[in-house]
Every structure is written in C-alpha cells, then in structure tokens.
Amino acid sequence: MTGQGLPTGRSSRLDNKLVLITGAARGIGRACATEFAAEGADLVLLDIAADIDGCPYPMGTWSQLRHTAELCRGYGVHVTADRLDVRDSAAGSRIVERVLDEHGRIDALINNAGLAAPSGKPLHEVTDEEWQLMLDVDLTGAFRMLRSAVPGMIRHGAGSVVNIASTAGMVGYRHFAGYVAAKHGLVGLTKAAALDYAPLGVRVNALCPGSVRDDPELEGRMLGEIARSLDLPVAEHEHTFIAAQPTNRFVAARDVAKAALWLASDESRDVTGAVIAVDGGFSVR
Ligand SMILES: NC(=O)c1ccc[n+]([C@@H]2O[C@H](COP(=O)([O-])OP(=O)(O)OC[C@H]3O[C@@H](n4cnc5c(N)ncnc54)[C@H](O)[C@@H]3O)[C@@H](O)[C@H]2O)c1
C-alpha cells in the first residue's frame, strides 16, 4: 500500500474512534477511508454502489466499495461496508441504529457522497427533476445523515460531522447552478447545525475542496465528469483549471482527507462551524 493516493504507515490519531463515511467507494471517500484507517479508526463505509437515474455518469460500484474496505482492513482496523443511497432517510436511520447497537457510538460522520451533474447548462434549461436530484443528494443527503447520527452523538456528549462541500459552496461556477446552490446550502447547513450542537459537544464543519485530481488509485472521476458536462476535452479542462489555481496544481484527494481527519479528531476540539477551503488559494482571489 505505497501508492500516491494511499497512506504508507500506521499511526494512532483516531484509535478507538468509529467513523461513518458516505460515498466511500472511490475518490475522496476512499482517500478519507484509507487515511482514517491508517490512523486507527474503525469504519462504516457507505455508498449507493449503483447508478442514479438522471445522473449522466456512473456511480461507484459494490466492488469498488469492497476494494476500499479491503484497503482499510490492511491497516488492521474493523470495517463494514453497506449500500446506502443518502436520498433514503429510512435506510440511513436503520444503518445508524445498527451501528449504535453494535458499537455504542459514532464519533465522526463524513458526509462525502455527492454528484457534479446533471450540470453544464444555464439555469433556465435545468428541469425540475435535475434541480431536485442535485439538491436531494448534495444537500439533503447530508441533512438526513446528520439528523440520524446527531442524537447518538449528543447522548455520548461528543461527535464531529464533516461536510464535504466545495469551492462551489463559496463562489459561483458558470453553468453549475444546481451544484453551486446545493453546496452553498451545505455550507449554510454546517453553520446552523454547528450552533445547534456546540453546547452539546457535537461539532459540525465543512471542507471546500477546489479541483481535485482524479487519482487512478482512488478511481475518483468527478473532475473528468465536470469536463464532460462542459463539453471540454479533459486535457483542456485541466489546463483551464490549473491556470486558475494559485499553486499551479490540482488538489490531491489525500490532502482533503487529511483535513477531514484533523476535523474528525480531538485535535480540532475548538473548531466548529468552520468552512475550510482546501483549494490551493483558488477562492481567495
Ligand atoms: N473531485 C473534485 O474536484 C471535488 C471538488 C470539490 C468537492 N468535491 C466533493 O467531494 C465529494 C466526493 O467527490 P469525488 O471527487 O470523490 O467524486 P466521485 O464521483 O469520484 O465519488 C463520489 C462517490 O459518491 C457516491 N454517491 C453519489 N451519490 C450517492 C448517493 N445518493 N448515496 C450514496 N453514495 C452516493 C458515488 O457512488 C461515488 O462513489 C462530493 O461531495 C463532491 O461534490 C469534489
């Protein structure tokens, strides 16, 4: 396990923590899972593991989710993997109840599941169904998981929720109204929930990644799909986006995962309601 996208050693910053991650089959979700496993966290890995009607590109698969789980077990932690569509409130609640029965607590929830499309057109061409799908997954999915997981965290007197938003939660992107609105909503949800739960020991923060490189080891594909939505050849899209990055490079999924790791750990115990860009300076100019 020595590849570019995966951690190389074992440490203990999350020993004895139980972490739930949505959208864990590939990409940033897999990067989070492996980083967390390498720091000793036991994991519940969730993904729809099936394609979504109305989304023009394939979702993660069951075999990708199982592969993430196997990579994590390689670090010696306890891992379960389940199918979950974050649009299904009842199924999300059942999984949370089962985890609480089995483990007694959930220390951290990483709301990572998300779609970048249907997108790539001006908003007057967006149908009700397309708008609804984007909000249902990218905003309401996180709301549902938060609502299910927080009561157990409150009983335990501690917990950390990390919402994987986007720079699209901080600034606009042309022809991505649904995605931008959903991610701005997720940032707002983060701030409101942080205030609801700060006195109860539960922290809620958001990460806003910039353009994350599609790492073959992690099998993420969002950047390529954004290019496809814009009818851009991937190489041209990469050129355009790198030119907008003050650091002149894409963000690595692993760097997003390391920020999530810090937010999930007790090292960030006074941080709540924060909206942290992991974007190479993209959003400050
Ligand atoms: N890649 C980027 O450039 C980038 C930038 C900013 C933010 N993000 C955000 O990071 C998160 C992860 O993105 P990624 O790049 O890894 O994308 P990805 O498409 O490679 O992976 C997303 C995962 O989420 C799962 N998923 C999608 N809808 C789901 C649902 N309804 N229920 C359960 N699982 C579902 C997919 O099956 C897939 O495994 C997303 O929320 C995305 O918006 C990505």
XYZ file of C-alpha atoms and ligand atoms in Angstrom:
329
model
C 0.000 0.000 0.000
C 2.555 2.549 -1.053
C 0.814 4.348 -3.906
C 0.484 8.073 -4.379
C -3.107 8.291 -3.129
C -2.823 5.960 -0.155
C -1.136 6.348 3.231
C 2.078 4.388 3.738
C 2.182 3.849 7.509
C 0.062 3.231 10.582
C -0.416 5.799 13.357
C -2.973 6.355 16.111
C -4.664 9.752 15.943
C -8.092 8.098 15.601
C -7.571 4.993 17.733
C -10.871 3.818 19.294
C -12.952 6.104 17.074
C -15.844 4.875 14.972
C -16.263 6.845 11.752
C -19.068 6.662 9.178
C -18.230 7.786 5.616
C -20.744 8.199 2.775
C -19.677 7.928 -0.872
C -16.757 5.710 0.198
C -16.466 3.538 -2.932
C -13.925 5.771 -4.677
C -12.332 9.209 -4.923
C -12.293 11.482 -1.883
C -14.385 8.969 0.072
C -11.762 6.257 -0.473
C -8.984 8.724 0.382
C -10.766 9.563 3.673
C -11.373 5.903 4.464
C -7.737 4.879 3.980
C -6.316 7.914 5.816
C -8.686 7.294 8.735
C -7.876 3.577 8.788
C -4.168 4.360 8.837
C -4.814 6.430 11.981
C -6.637 3.588 13.718
C -10.327 4.409 13.135
C -12.900 1.636 12.821
C -15.064 2.380 9.803
C -18.561 2.052 8.429
C -18.248 2.630 4.681
C -21.391 3.532 2.761
C -22.087 4.104 -0.920
C -25.045 3.881 -3.258
C -22.952 1.405 -5.309
C -25.431 1.688 -8.188
C -26.119 4.174 -10.940
C -28.609 7.003 -10.450
C -31.403 7.790 -12.912
C -30.818 11.282 -14.240
C -27.084 11.395 -13.454
C -25.183 11.193 -16.744
C -22.169 9.293 -15.385
C -21.661 6.036 -13.444
C -21.577 5.984 -9.673
C -19.208 3.943 -7.543
C -19.750 0.174 -7.616
C -20.106 -2.510 -4.974
C -16.735 -3.982 -5.981
C -15.115 -0.531 -5.605
C -16.669 -0.191 -2.151
C -15.397 -3.656 -1.207
C -11.963 -2.704 -2.509
C -11.947 0.426 -0.296
C -12.904 -1.793 2.656
C -10.097 -4.254 1.886
C -7.531 -1.454 1.636
C -8.682 -0.199 5.051
C -8.581 -3.644 6.668
C -4.933 -3.742 5.598
C -4.311 -1.218 8.392
C -5.735 -3.625 10.980
C -8.997 -1.821 11.741
C -12.583 -3.104 11.842
C -14.511 -2.206 8.676
C -18.050 -2.818 7.463
C -19.350 -1.806 4.045
C -23.008 -1.273 3.147
C -25.054 0.031 0.287
C -26.794 3.298 1.169
C -28.444 5.877 -1.049
C -28.317 9.090 1.001
C -31.701 10.005 -0.536
C -33.281 7.236 1.564
C -33.943 8.596 5.078
C -35.278 5.338 6.490
C -32.336 3.279 5.247
C -29.846 5.840 6.638
C -31.568 5.752 10.035
C -31.547 1.941 10.074
C -27.800 1.872 9.427
C -27.145 4.458 12.146
C -29.262 2.442 14.640
C -27.420 -0.752 13.741
C -24.029 0.916 14.186
C -25.090 2.312 17.575
C -26.294 -1.162 18.632
C -23.023 -2.767 17.553
C -20.504 -0.114 18.574
C -22.338 2.036 21.118
C -21.396 5.305 19.438
C -20.487 7.177 16.251
C -17.545 9.503 16.798
C -17.499 11.106 13.372
C -19.680 11.318 10.284
C -18.133 12.307 6.958
C -20.861 13.490 4.585
C -18.972 12.999 1.335
C -21.473 11.440 -1.128
C -22.114 13.875 -3.958
C -22.858 14.401 -7.654
C -21.490 17.073 -10.010
C -24.094 16.535 -12.726
C -26.620 16.906 -14.367
C -24.946 20.273 -14.994
C -23.234 22.159 -17.786
C -26.032 24.458 -18.941
C -27.624 27.790 -17.992
C -30.206 27.511 -15.242
C -33.239 28.279 -17.422
C -32.560 24.927 -19.130
C -32.436 22.984 -15.848
C -35.512 20.786 -15.334
C -37.309 20.359 -12.018
C -36.047 16.762 -11.887
C -32.408 17.771 -12.478
C -32.588 20.502 -9.838
C -34.266 18.163 -7.374
C -31.708 15.401 -7.876
C -28.762 17.715 -7.260
C -30.244 19.114 -4.055
C -31.502 15.747 -2.879
C -28.045 14.146 -2.972
C -25.623 17.024 -2.353
C -27.586 18.932 0.294
C -30.500 16.928 1.698
C -28.436 13.719 1.800
C -26.069 15.363 4.288
C -29.013 16.791 6.263
C -30.577 13.323 6.553
C -27.369 11.654 7.743
C -26.676 14.454 10.199
C -30.212 14.236 11.591
C -29.862 10.461 12.054
C -26.394 10.479 13.603
C -26.531 13.508 15.880
C -28.853 12.156 18.644
C -26.349 9.354 19.407
C -23.505 11.872 19.448
C -25.456 14.077 21.851
C -26.071 11.115 24.176
C -22.338 10.425 24.059
C -21.544 14.115 24.682
C -19.186 14.281 21.700
C -19.058 13.931 17.943
C -17.703 15.506 14.782
C -19.521 15.943 11.486
C -17.507 16.884 8.409
C -19.477 18.000 5.372
C -17.537 17.749 2.114
C -18.790 20.862 0.336
C -16.766 22.511 -2.457
C -15.400 25.847 -3.580
C -18.816 25.801 -5.301
C -20.126 26.433 -1.776
C -18.104 29.660 -1.626
C -18.184 31.114 -5.150
C -20.273 30.643 -8.294
C -19.425 28.475 -11.287
C -20.982 29.176 -14.658
C -23.491 26.539 -15.824
C -23.464 24.705 -12.470
C -26.413 26.408 -10.712
C -27.748 23.231 -9.063
C -24.345 22.131 -7.775
C -23.441 25.651 -6.608
C -26.807 26.099 -4.862
C -26.563 22.680 -3.177
C -23.003 23.277 -1.961
C -23.818 26.812 -0.723
C -26.761 25.188 1.081
C -24.415 22.637 2.627
C -22.194 25.434 3.928
C -25.271 27.125 5.444
C -26.423 23.835 6.962
C -22.965 23.423 8.502
C -23.103 26.819 10.220
C -26.660 26.383 11.518
C -26.029 22.852 12.806
C -22.766 23.965 14.457
C -24.741 26.476 16.531
C -27.476 23.949 17.370
C -24.994 21.451 18.781
C -21.994 23.448 20.064
C -23.278 23.414 23.669
C -23.793 19.640 23.431
C -20.259 18.693 22.393
C -21.040 17.959 18.750
C -19.006 19.859 16.157
C -20.036 20.436 12.542
C -17.570 21.743 9.950
C -17.320 21.979 6.176
C -14.415 21.395 3.819
C -14.392 23.117 0.453
C -12.061 21.311 -1.934
C -11.006 23.013 -5.140
C -10.423 20.942 -8.281
C -9.276 17.538 -7.078
C -7.142 15.441 -9.410
C -8.823 12.169 -10.478
C -6.316 9.741 -8.949
C -6.374 6.296 -10.669
C -5.545 4.595 -7.369
C -8.662 6.136 -5.833
C -10.756 5.737 -9.003
C -12.360 9.170 -8.486
C -13.910 10.621 -11.641
C -15.542 13.919 -10.744
C -13.059 16.214 -12.495
C -13.389 14.265 -15.738
C -17.166 14.365 -15.431
C -17.165 18.129 -14.867
C -15.127 18.455 -18.070
C -17.624 16.241 -19.893
C -20.534 18.367 -18.580
C -18.843 21.411 -20.072
C -18.104 19.575 -23.343
C -14.407 20.154 -22.748
C -11.686 17.634 -23.553
C -10.276 16.649 -20.144
C -6.792 17.933 -21.025
C -8.199 21.354 -21.921
C -10.288 21.472 -18.768
C -7.241 20.573 -16.691
C -5.283 23.353 -18.347
C -8.066 25.885 -17.673
C -8.465 24.886 -14.052
C -4.769 24.669 -13.277
C -4.365 28.180 -14.679
C -6.895 29.339 -12.038
C -5.019 27.607 -9.207
C -2.535 29.937 -7.450
C -0.466 26.844 -6.598
C -0.398 25.747 -10.268
C -1.515 22.223 -9.398
C -4.666 20.288 -8.582
C -5.611 19.444 -5.030
C -4.880 15.833 -4.053
C -7.798 13.834 -2.613
C -5.426 12.753 0.105
C -4.956 16.366 1.238
C -8.731 16.747 1.543
C -8.753 13.520 3.574
C -6.042 14.834 5.888
C -8.085 17.962 6.581
C -11.144 15.768 7.270
C -9.006 13.647 9.572
C -7.996 16.690 11.605
C -11.614 17.858 11.842
C -12.741 14.371 12.915
C -10.024 14.131 15.569
C -9.904 15.734 19.012
C -7.037 17.926 17.745
C -9.689 20.321 16.385
C -11.881 20.281 19.513
C -12.461 24.060 19.497
C -13.297 24.203 15.793
C -16.968 24.217 14.858
C -18.964 25.977 12.160
C -15.733 26.444 10.191
C -15.708 26.465 6.405
C -12.222 25.464 5.349
C -11.052 25.709 1.755
C -8.618 23.045 0.550
C -8.193 24.711 -2.796
C -4.631 25.930 -3.277
C -5.805 29.521 -2.775
C -8.407 29.406 -5.575
C -11.194 31.081 -3.577
C -9.229 33.997 -2.153
C -8.822 35.945 -5.350
N -13.395 15.929 -7.224
C -13.473 17.222 -7.066
O -12.845 18.005 -7.806
C -14.316 17.805 -5.952
C -14.166 19.165 -5.644
C -14.935 19.720 -4.626
C -15.824 18.929 -3.924
N -15.962 17.617 -4.235
C -16.945 16.841 -3.462
O -16.319 15.722 -2.882
C -17.243 14.651 -2.767
C -16.645 13.388 -3.370
O -16.333 13.649 -4.740
P -15.369 12.708 -5.615
O -14.495 13.601 -6.387
O -14.770 11.660 -4.784
O -16.491 12.112 -6.626
P -16.727 10.644 -7.199
O -17.846 10.771 -8.176
O -15.457 10.026 -7.654
O -17.236 9.825 -5.920
C -18.476 10.111 -5.309
C -18.983 8.867 -4.594
O -20.267 9.204 -4.005
C -21.168 8.138 -4.272
N -22.549 8.650 -4.279
C -23.095 9.519 -5.169
N -24.406 9.689 -4.902
C -24.683 8.931 -3.814
C -25.855 8.696 -3.072
N -27.033 9.226 -3.423
N -25.786 7.914 -1.974
C -24.606 7.327 -1.628
N -23.470 7.480 -2.325
C -23.509 8.282 -3.401
C -20.762 7.613 -5.647
O -21.246 6.299 -5.885
C -19.244 7.709 -5.562
O -18.670 6.524 -5.071
C -18.528 15.126 -3.437
O -19.442 15.594 -2.474
C -18.047 16.263 -4.304
O -19.081 17.200 -4.583
C -15.222 17.024 -5.226
